[in-house]
Short mmCIF file of the C-alpha atoms (twelve columns), coordinates in Angstrom:
data_MODEL
# 
_entry.id   MODEL 
# 
loop_
_atom_site.group_PDB 
_atom_site.id 
_atom_site.type_symbol 
_atom_site.label_atom_id 
_atom_site.label_alt_id 
_atom_site.label_comp_id 
_atom_site.label_asym_id 
_atom_site.label_seq_id 
_atom_site.Cartn_x 
_atom_site.Cartn_y 
_atom_site.Cartn_z 
_atom_site.pdbx_PDB_model_num 
ATOM 1   C CA . ALA A 1   87.271  139.496 225.759 1 
ATOM 2   C CA . LEU A 2   85.523  138.004 222.797 1 
ATOM 3   C CA . ALA A 3   87.057  136.910 219.494 1 
ATOM 4   C CA . ILE A 4   84.869  136.878 216.418 1 
ATOM 5   C CA . ASP A 5   85.262  136.795 212.645 1 
ATOM 6   C CA . ALA A 6   86.077  140.237 211.252 1 
ATOM 7   C CA . ASP A 7   83.117  140.122 208.872 1 
ATOM 8   C CA . ARG A 8   80.710  139.920 211.844 1 
ATOM 9   C CA . ILE A 9   81.989  142.941 213.819 1 
ATOM 10  C CA . ASP A 10  78.962  145.158 213.180 1 
ATOM 11  C CA . GLU A 11  76.556  142.372 214.104 1 
ATOM 12  C CA . ALA A 12  78.500  141.605 217.286 1 
ATOM 13  C CA . ARG A 13  78.615  145.281 218.293 1 
ATOM 14  C CA . THR A 14  74.829  145.562 217.888 1 
ATOM 15  C CA . VAL A 15  74.182  142.408 219.909 1 
ATOM 16  C CA . LEU A 16  76.594  143.423 222.696 1 
ATOM 17  C CA . LEU A 17  75.220  146.979 222.953 1 
ATOM 18  C CA . SER A 18  71.713  145.548 223.221 1 
ATOM 19  C CA . ALA A 19  72.644  142.822 225.699 1 
ATOM 20  C CA . TYR A 20  74.536  145.215 227.981 1 
ATOM 21  C CA . ASP A 21  72.377  148.301 227.509 1 
ATOM 22  C CA . LYS A 22  71.336  148.480 231.170 1 
ATOM 23  C CA . GLU A 23  74.931  148.086 232.433 1 
ATOM 24  C CA . LEU A 24  76.234  150.676 229.949 1 
ATOM 25  C CA . ARG A 25  73.558  153.230 230.904 1 
ATOM 26  C CA . GLY A 26  74.102  152.528 234.606 1 
ATOM 27  C CA . GLY A 27  77.854  152.975 234.374 1 
ATOM 28  C CA . GLU A 28  78.647  149.406 235.421 1 
ATOM 29  C CA . ILE A 29  80.336  148.958 232.032 1 
ATOM 30  C CA . ALA A 30  82.201  151.969 230.685 1 
ATOM 31  C CA . ASP A 31  82.263  150.982 227.036 1 
ATOM 32  C CA . ILE A 32  82.397  148.123 224.573 1 
ATOM 33  C CA . GLU A 33  85.620  148.412 222.630 1 
ATOM 34  C CA . ILE A 34  86.266  146.717 219.305 1 
ATOM 35  C CA . VAL A 35  89.960  146.040 218.653 1 
ATOM 36  C CA . THR A 36  90.844  144.903 215.169 1 
ATOM 37  C CA . PRO A 37  92.687  143.296 213.459 1 
ATOM 38  C CA . CYS A 38  93.926  140.798 216.026 1 
ATOM 39  C CA . ALA A 39  95.443  137.330 216.178 1 
ATOM 40  C CA . ILE A 40  95.265  134.592 218.793 1 
ATOM 41  C CA . ILE A 41  98.529  132.956 219.854 1 
ATOM 42  C CA . ALA A 42  98.206  129.776 221.918 1 
ATOM 43  C CA . ALA A 43  100.364 127.194 223.627 1 
ATOM 44  C CA . VAL A 44  98.666  123.819 223.954 1 
ATOM 45  C CA . ALA A 45  100.059 120.759 225.713 1 
ATOM 46  C CA . GLN A 46  98.803  117.604 227.369 1 
ATOM 47  C CA . SER A 47  99.729  119.095 230.732 1 
ATOM 48  C CA . LEU A 48  101.320 122.523 231.032 1 
ATOM 49  C CA . SER A 49  103.876 122.925 233.807 1 
ATOM 50  C CA . ASN A 50  103.428 125.470 236.591 1 
ATOM 51  C CA . GLU A 51  106.107 127.614 234.943 1 
ATOM 52  C CA . ALA A 52  104.437 127.618 231.513 1 
ATOM 53  C CA . PRO A 53  102.247 130.726 232.003 1 
ATOM 54  C CA . GLY A 54  105.238 132.737 233.191 1 
ATOM 55  C CA . ARG A 55  107.365 131.588 230.265 1 
ATOM 56  C CA . PHE A 56  104.566 132.260 227.779 1 
ATOM 57  C CA . TYR A 57  103.632 135.761 228.911 1 
ATOM 58  C CA . ASP A 58  107.208 136.736 229.811 1 
ATOM 59  C CA . ALA A 59  108.336 135.862 226.274 1 
ATOM 60  C CA . LEU A 60  105.726 138.238 224.866 1 
ATOM 61  C CA . GLY A 61  106.609 140.948 227.358 1 
ATOM 62  C CA . ARG A 62  110.344 140.728 226.670 1 
ATOM 63  C CA . CYS A 63  109.590 141.370 223.000 1 
ATOM 64  C CA . GLY A 64  107.422 144.364 223.842 1 
ATOM 65  C CA . ILE A 65  104.266 142.781 222.475 1 
ATOM 66  C CA . PRO A 66  101.181 144.309 224.102 1 
ATOM 67  C CA . LEU A 67  98.353  141.954 224.981 1 
ATOM 68  C CA . VAL A 68  94.800  142.739 223.987 1 
ATOM 69  C CA . ALA A 69  93.562  139.833 226.117 1 
ATOM 70  C CA . ALA A 70  94.953  136.735 227.846 1 
ATOM 71  C CA . ALA A 71  93.468  133.477 229.095 1 
ATOM 72  C CA . GLN A 72  94.413  130.124 230.572 1 
ATOM 73  C CA . GLY A 73  92.190  127.111 230.099 1 
ATOM 74  C CA . CYS A 74  90.790  125.638 233.306 1 
ATOM 75  C CA . ASP A 75  92.111  122.219 232.281 1 
ATOM 76  C CA . GLU A 76  95.703  123.591 232.252 1 
ATOM 77  C CA . ARG A 77  96.206  122.508 228.651 1 
ATOM 78  C CA . ASN A 78  95.932  125.869 226.930 1 
ATOM 79  C CA . LEU A 79  97.426  129.363 227.257 1 
ATOM 80  C CA . SER A 80  96.142  132.021 224.889 1 
ATOM 81  C CA . ALA A 81  96.989  135.608 224.110 1 
ATOM 82  C CA . VAL A 82  95.219  137.975 221.778 1 
ATOM 83  C CA . VAL A 83  97.670  140.357 220.125 1 
ATOM 84  C CA . HIS A 84  97.428  142.976 217.422 1 
ATOM 85  C CA . ALA A 85  97.738  141.314 214.005 1 
ATOM 86  C CA . ARG A 86  100.841 143.410 213.254 1 
ATOM 87  C CA . ASP A 87  102.579 141.691 216.215 1 
ATOM 88  C CA . ALA A 88  101.457 138.131 215.467 1 
ATOM 89  C CA . ARG A 89  104.617 136.942 213.734 1 
ATOM 90  C CA . ARG A 90  106.905 138.321 216.476 1 
ATOM 91  C CA . ALA A 91  104.603 136.896 219.151 1 
ATOM 92  C CA . LEU A 92  104.698 133.436 217.602 1 
ATOM 93  C CA . ARG A 93  108.499 133.545 217.357 1 
ATOM 94  C CA . ALA A 94  108.773 134.720 220.963 1 
ATOM 95  C CA . VAL A 95  106.583 131.876 222.252 1 
ATOM 96  C CA . HIS A 96  108.426 129.320 220.115 1 
ATOM 97  C CA . SER A 97  111.734 130.559 221.518 1 
ATOM 98  C CA . ALA A 98  110.437 130.254 225.067 1 
ATOM 99  C CA . PHE A 99  109.311 126.639 224.711 1 
ATOM 100 C CA . LEU A 100 111.272 124.976 221.938 1 
ATOM 101 C CA . SER A 101 114.858 123.949 222.516 1 
ATOM 102 C CA . HIS A 102 117.627 125.458 220.479 1 
ATOM 103 C CA . ASN A 103 120.237 123.192 219.006 1 
ATOM 104 C CA . VAL A 104 123.683 124.599 218.474 1 
ATOM 105 C CA . VAL A 105 125.460 123.301 215.409 1 
ATOM 106 C CA . ALA A 106 129.214 123.629 215.090 1 
ATOM 107 C CA . LEU A 107 130.447 123.578 211.533 1 
ATOM 108 C CA . ALA A 108 134.006 123.478 210.287 1 
ATOM 109 C CA . LEU A 109 134.541 124.022 206.604 1 
ATOM 110 C CA . VAL A 110 137.941 123.250 205.145 1 
ATOM 111 C CA . GLY A 111 138.338 124.708 201.698 1 
ATOM 112 C CA . ALA A 112 135.799 126.555 199.649 1 
ATOM 113 C CA . GLY A 113 135.570 124.622 196.410 1 
ATOM 114 C CA . PHE A 114 132.381 124.333 194.404 1 
ATOM 115 C CA . ILE A 115 130.273 122.642 197.141 1 
ATOM 116 C CA . GLY A 116 131.860 124.551 200.039 1 
ATOM 117 C CA . GLY A 117 131.386 127.851 198.217 1 
ATOM 118 C CA . HIS A 118 127.684 127.188 197.706 1 
ATOM 119 C CA . LEU A 119 127.339 126.175 201.353 1 
ATOM 120 C CA . ILE A 120 128.974 129.427 202.490 1 
ATOM 121 C CA . ASP A 121 126.641 131.402 200.208 1 
ATOM 122 C CA . ALA A 122 123.588 129.565 201.599 1 
ATOM 123 C CA . ILE A 123 124.670 130.202 205.209 1 
ATOM 124 C CA . ALA A 124 125.286 133.892 204.470 1 
ATOM 125 C CA . GLU A 125 121.845 134.221 202.861 1 
ATOM 126 C CA . ALA A 126 120.184 132.461 205.810 1 
ATOM 127 C CA . GLU A 127 121.998 134.807 208.196 1 
ATOM 128 C CA . ARG A 128 120.748 137.875 206.284 1 
ATOM 129 C CA . MET A 129 117.203 136.563 206.362 1 
ATOM 130 C CA . LEU A 130 117.349 135.785 210.087 1 
ATOM 131 C CA . LEU A 131 118.860 139.154 210.945 1 
ATOM 132 C CA . ALA A 132 116.179 140.908 208.904 1 
ATOM 133 C CA . ARG A 133 113.468 139.312 211.071 1 
# 
């Protein structure tokens, strides 16, 4: 897999077809496929745990996000996935959910005066926005 700027696709295709002409004609390489538009999602840490790749790729799989390509850095500091651009936002949320802790907040509201009423409205609006995602 190779990631390049979208404005250089034609140039890259020409270079790759030329560089791999012998392998393409000999059947060693079936085709060179251009997949666009894509996004790269990555998890980077000082030292990724042994469970990190499973958590990373499982999070994407549970959300039904197909991978175009995947890689893990040899220094165990980076996990990357190339996804279709249309799935990038969901992919990022899925990976965040897999690695970032969730804090539960308990809230008790007694009375719905001016301030309480605005707080209830703000919570309801936030809920609508979150459910829409």
